[in-house]
CSV table of C-alpha atoms and ligand atoms in Angstrom, one decimal:
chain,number,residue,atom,x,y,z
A,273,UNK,CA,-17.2,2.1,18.9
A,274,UNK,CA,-16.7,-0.9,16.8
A,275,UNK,CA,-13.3,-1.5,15.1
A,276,UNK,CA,-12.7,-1.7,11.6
A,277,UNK,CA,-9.4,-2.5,9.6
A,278,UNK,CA,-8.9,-2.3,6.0
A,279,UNK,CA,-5.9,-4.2,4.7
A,280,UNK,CA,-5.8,-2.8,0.8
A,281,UNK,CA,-3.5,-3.3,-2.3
A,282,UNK,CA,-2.3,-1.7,-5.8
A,283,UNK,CA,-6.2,-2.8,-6.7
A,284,UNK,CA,-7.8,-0.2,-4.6
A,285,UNK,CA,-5.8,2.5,-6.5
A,286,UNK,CA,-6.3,0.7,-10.1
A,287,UNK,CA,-9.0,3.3,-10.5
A,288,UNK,CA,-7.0,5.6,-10.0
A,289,UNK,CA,-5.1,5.4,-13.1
A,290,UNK,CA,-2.1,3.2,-11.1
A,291,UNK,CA,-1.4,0.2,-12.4
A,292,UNK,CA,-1.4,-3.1,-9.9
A,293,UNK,CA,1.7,-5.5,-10.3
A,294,UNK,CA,0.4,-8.4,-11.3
A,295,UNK,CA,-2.5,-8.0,-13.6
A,296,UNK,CA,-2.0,-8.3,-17.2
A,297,UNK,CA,-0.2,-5.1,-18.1
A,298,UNK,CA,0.9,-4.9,-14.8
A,299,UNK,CA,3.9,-2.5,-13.9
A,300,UNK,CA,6.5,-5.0,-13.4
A,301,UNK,CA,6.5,-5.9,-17.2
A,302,UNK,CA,8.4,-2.9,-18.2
A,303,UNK,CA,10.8,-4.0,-15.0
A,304,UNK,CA,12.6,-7.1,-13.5
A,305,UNK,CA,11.6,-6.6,-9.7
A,306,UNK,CA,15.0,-7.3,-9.6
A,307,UNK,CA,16.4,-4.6,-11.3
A,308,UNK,CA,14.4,-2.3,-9.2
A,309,UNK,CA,13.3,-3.2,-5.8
A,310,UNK,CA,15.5,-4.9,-4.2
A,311,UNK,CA,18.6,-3.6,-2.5
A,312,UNK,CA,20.5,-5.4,-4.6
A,313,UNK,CA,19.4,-3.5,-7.4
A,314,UNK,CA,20.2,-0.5,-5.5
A,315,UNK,CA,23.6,-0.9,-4.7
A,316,UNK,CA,24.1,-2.1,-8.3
A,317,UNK,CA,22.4,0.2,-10.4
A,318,UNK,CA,21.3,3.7,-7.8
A,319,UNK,CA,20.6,5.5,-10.9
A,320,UNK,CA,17.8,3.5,-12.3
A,321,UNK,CA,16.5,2.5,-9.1
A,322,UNK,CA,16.0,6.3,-8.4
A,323,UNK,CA,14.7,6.9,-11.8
A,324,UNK,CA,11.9,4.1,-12.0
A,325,UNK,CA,10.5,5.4,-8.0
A,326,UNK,CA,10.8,9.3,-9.7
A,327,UNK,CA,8.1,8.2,-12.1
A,328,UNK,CA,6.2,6.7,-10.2
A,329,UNK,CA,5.9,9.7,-7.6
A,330,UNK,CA,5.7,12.2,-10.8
A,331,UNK,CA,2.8,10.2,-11.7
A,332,UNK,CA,1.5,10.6,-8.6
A,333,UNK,CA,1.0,14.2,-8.7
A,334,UNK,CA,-1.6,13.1,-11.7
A,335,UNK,CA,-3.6,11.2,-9.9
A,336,UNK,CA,-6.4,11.4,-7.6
A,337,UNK,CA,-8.1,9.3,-5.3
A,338,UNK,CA,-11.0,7.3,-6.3
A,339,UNK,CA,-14.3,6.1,-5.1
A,340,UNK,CA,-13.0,3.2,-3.7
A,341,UNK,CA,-10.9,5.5,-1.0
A,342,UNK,CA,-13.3,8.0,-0.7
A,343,UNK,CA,-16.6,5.1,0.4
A,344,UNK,CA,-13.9,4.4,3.4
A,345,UNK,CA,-14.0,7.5,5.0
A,346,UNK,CA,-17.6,7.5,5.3
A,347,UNK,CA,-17.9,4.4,7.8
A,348,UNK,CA,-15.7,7.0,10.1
A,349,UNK,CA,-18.4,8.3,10.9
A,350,UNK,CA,-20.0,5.1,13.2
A,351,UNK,CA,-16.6,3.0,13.7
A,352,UNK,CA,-13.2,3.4,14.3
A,353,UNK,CA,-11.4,2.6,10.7
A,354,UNK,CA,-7.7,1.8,10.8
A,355,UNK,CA,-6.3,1.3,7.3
A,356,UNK,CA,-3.3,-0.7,6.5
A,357,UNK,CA,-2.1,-0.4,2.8
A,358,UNK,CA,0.4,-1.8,1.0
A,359,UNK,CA,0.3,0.8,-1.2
A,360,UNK,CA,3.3,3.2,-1.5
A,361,UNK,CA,1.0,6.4,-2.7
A,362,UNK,CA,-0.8,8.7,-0.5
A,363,UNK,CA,-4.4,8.1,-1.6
A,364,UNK,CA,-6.1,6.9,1.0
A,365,UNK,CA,-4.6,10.4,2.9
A,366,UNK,CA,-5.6,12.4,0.2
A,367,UNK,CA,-9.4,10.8,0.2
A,368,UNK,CA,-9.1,11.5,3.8
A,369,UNK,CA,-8.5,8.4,5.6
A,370,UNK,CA,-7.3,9.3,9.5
A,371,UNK,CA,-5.4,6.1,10.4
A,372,UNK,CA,-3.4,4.8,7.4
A,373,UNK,CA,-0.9,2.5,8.2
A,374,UNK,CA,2.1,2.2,5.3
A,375,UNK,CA,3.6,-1.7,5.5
A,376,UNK,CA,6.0,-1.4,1.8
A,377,UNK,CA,6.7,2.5,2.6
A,378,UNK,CA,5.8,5.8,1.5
A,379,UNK,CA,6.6,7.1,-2.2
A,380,UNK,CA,6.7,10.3,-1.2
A,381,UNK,CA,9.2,10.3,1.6
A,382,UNK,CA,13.0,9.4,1.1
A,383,UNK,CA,15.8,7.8,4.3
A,384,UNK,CA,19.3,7.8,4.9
A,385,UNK,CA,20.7,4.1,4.2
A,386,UNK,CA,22.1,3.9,7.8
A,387,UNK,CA,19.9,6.1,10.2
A,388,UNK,CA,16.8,4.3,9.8
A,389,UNK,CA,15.5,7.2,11.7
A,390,UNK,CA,16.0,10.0,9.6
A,391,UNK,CA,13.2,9.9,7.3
A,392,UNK,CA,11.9,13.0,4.8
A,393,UNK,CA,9.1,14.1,3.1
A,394,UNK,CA,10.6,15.1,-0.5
A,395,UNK,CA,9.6,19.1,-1.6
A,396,UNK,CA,9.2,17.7,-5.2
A,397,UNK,CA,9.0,14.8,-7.3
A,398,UNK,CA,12.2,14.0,-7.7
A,399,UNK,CA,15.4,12.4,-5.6
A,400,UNK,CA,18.4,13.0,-7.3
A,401,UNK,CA,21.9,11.7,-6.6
A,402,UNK,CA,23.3,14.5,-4.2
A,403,UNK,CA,20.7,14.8,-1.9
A,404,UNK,CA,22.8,13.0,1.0
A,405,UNK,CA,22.0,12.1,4.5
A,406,UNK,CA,24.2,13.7,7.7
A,407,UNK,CA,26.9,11.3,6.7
A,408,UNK,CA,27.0,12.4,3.0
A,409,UNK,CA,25.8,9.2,1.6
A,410,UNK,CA,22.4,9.2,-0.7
A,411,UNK,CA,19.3,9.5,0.3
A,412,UNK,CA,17.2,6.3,-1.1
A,413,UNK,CA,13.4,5.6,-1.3
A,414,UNK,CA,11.7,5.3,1.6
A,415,UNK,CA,10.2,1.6,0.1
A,416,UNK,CA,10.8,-1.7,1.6
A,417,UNK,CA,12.5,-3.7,-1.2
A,418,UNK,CA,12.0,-7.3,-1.8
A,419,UNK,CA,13.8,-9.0,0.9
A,420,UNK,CA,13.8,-6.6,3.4
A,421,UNK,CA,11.9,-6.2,6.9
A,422,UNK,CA,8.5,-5.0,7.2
A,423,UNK,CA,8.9,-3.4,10.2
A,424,UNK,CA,5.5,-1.9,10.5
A,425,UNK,CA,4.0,-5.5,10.7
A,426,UNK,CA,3.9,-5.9,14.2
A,427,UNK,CA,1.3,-2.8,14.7
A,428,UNK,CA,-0.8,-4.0,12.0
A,429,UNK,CA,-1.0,-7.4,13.4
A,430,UNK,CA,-2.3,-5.8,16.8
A,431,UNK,CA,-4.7,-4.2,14.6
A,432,UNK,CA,-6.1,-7.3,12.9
A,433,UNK,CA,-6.5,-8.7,16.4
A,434,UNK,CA,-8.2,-6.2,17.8
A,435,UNK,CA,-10.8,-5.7,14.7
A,436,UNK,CA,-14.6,-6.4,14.6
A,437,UNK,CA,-14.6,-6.5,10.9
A,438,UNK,CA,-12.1,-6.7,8.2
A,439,UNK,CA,-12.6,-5.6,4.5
A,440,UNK,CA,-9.9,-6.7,1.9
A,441,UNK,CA,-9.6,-4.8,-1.0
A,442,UNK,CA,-7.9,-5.1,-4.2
A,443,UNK,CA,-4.8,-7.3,-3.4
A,444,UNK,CA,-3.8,-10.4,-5.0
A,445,UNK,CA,-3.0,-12.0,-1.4
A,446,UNK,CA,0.2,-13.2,-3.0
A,447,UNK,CA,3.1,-11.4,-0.7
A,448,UNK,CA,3.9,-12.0,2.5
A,449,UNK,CA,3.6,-11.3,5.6
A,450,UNK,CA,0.8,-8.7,4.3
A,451,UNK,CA,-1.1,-11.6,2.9
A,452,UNK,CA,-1.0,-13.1,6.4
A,453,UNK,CA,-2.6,-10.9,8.3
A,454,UNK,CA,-6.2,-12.0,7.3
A,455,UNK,CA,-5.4,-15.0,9.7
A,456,UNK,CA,-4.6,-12.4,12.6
A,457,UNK,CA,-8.2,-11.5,13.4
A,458,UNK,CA,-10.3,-12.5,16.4
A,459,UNK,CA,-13.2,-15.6,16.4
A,460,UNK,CA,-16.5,-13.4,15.1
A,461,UNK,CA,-14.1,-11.4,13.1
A,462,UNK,CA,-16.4,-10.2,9.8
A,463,UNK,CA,-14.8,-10.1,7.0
A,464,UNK,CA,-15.6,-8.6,3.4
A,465,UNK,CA,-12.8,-9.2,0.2
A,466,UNK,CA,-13.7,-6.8,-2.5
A,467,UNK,CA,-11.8,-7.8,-5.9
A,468,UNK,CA,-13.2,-7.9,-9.7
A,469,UNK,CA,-10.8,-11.3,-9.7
A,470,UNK,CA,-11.5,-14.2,-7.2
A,471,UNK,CA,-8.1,-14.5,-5.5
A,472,UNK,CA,-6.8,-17.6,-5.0
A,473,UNK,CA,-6.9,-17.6,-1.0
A,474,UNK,CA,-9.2,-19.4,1.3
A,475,UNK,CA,-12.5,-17.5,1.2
A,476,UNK,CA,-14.2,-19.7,3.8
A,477,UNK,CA,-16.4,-17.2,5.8
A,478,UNK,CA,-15.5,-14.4,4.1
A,479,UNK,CA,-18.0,-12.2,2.0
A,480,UNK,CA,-16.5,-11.9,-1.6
A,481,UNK,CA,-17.6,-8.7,-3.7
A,482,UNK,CA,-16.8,-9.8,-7.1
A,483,UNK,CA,-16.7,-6.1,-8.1
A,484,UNK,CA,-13.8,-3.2,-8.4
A,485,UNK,CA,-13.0,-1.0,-5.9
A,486,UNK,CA,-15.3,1.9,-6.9
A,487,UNK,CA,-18.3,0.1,-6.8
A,488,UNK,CA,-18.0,-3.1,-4.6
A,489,UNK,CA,-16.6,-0.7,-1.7
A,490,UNK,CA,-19.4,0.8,-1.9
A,491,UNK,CA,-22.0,-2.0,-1.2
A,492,UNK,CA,-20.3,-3.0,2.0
A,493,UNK,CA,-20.1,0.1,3.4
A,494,UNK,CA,-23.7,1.1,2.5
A,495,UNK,CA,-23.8,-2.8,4.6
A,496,UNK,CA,-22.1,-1.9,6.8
A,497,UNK,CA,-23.8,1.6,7.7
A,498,UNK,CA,-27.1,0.7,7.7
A,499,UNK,CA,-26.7,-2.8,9.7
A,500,UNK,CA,-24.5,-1.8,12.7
B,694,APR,N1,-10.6,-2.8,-7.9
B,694,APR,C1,-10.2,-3.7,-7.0
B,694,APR,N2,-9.3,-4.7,-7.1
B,694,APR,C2,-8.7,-4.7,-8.3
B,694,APR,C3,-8.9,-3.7,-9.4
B,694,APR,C4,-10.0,-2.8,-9.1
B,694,APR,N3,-10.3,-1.9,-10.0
B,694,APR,N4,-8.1,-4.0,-10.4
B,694,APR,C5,-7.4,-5.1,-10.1
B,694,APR,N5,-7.7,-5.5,-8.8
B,694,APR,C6,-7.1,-6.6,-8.0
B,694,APR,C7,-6.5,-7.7,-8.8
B,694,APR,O1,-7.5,-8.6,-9.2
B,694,APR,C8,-5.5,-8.3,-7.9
B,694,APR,O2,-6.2,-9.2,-7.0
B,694,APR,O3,-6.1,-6.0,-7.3
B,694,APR,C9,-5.1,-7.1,-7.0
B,694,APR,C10,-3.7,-6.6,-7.4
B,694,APR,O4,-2.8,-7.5,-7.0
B,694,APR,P1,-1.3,-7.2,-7.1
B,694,APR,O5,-1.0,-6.5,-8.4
B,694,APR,O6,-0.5,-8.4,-6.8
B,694,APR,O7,-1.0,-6.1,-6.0
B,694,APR,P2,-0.8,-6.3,-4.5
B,694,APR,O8,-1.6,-7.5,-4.0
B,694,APR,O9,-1.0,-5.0,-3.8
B,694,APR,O10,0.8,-6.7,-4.4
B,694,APR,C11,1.3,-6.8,-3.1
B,694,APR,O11,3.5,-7.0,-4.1
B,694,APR,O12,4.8,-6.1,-5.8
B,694,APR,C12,4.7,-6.1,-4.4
B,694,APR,O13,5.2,-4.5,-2.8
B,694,APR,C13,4.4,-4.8,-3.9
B,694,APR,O14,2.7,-4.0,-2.4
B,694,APR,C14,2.9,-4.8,-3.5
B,694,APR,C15,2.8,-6.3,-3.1
């Protein structure tokens, strides 16, 4: 079975009523990144920290997935699909994805700050101050902030290099080492970008889709489908 490995960004769930970072109204301009995601920011101000993440998983119970998740599932059918996102929500799960791979972290779970290991899916939207980790200190967001390692990027570099094809989707290509990874896959490699806005990366050999997710998707897994 072929391989195929989707590296995606807030674009994918624009759609979806989430808004990306870095388009006009993007999310940051109510927020300084630096006020709240970085650690920084966290040991500095916990309260605001915990209360801009609480929105933005509330708003995720609000939300569904859209077509441009839903087309991916589809080319499960003829090749194995392994999804990287950078995308903190749980679309691509919900739309039915099998292989999603988080590299910023998961909105919906929370960690302790010193055992890296104990990790927990929150019951409801919200993290408040005294939920506490077996040492008593406070849970924080399972996110990785600005700054911090991306410790999931070693598996999804062995993905890229094992890939027959690659389709980007909806990311400005602007924040590493995610935005590295398209230079990971193997001579032959295919590879599709799907964005309404031509990034400004090196698109030499790759197949640009000058559409949004829910309809440029799509096309190159109809492509895709009927071709291989
Ligand atoms: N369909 C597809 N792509 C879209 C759509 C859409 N409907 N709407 C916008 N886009 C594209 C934009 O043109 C842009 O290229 O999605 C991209 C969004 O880029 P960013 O807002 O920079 O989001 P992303 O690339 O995911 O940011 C990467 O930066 O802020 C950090 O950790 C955060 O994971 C995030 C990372």
């Amino acid at each position: 079975m072929k391989r195929i490995v989707v590296l995606t960004g807030a674009g994918i769930s624009a759609e979806s009523g989430i808004k990306t970072f870095r388009d006009s109204d993007g999310l940051w301009e109510n927020y300084r990144v630096e006020d709240v995601a970085t650690y920084e920011a966290w040991e500095r101000n916990p309260d605001l920290v915990r209360d801009f993440y609480n929105q933005r998983r509330r708003e995720l119970y609000n939300v569904q997935p859209n077509e441009g998740h839903k087309q991916l599932v589809r080319l499960e059918s003829r090749f194995h699909v392994d999804v990287i996102t950078q995308n903190i929500d749980d679309l691509h799960e919900r739309a039915g994805s099998s292989n999603v791979l988080h590299l910023h972290g998961e909105l919906k779970k929370v960690r302790s700050e010193t055992d890296p290991f104990d990790i927990r899916e929150l019951e409801g939207w919200e993290l408040t101050k005294d939920m506490k980790d077996r040492e008593g200190r406070p849970l924080r967001p399972f996110v990785v902030w600005f700054g911090e390692a991306v410790p999931n990027i070693t598996p999804a570099i062995e993905l890229c290099q094992q890939a027959d094809i690659m389709i980007v989707i909806g990311t400005s290509l602007n924040v590493y080492p995610a935005a590295g990874l398209i230079s990971y896959t193997k001579a032959g490699c295919e590879k599709y970008l799907v964005d309404p806005k031509r990034p400004n990366a090196d698109l030499n050999g790759i197949h640009f889709i000058e559409q949004k997710a829910g309809t440029g998707v799509k096309l190159v897994v109809d492509e895709l489908l009927s071709g291989h």
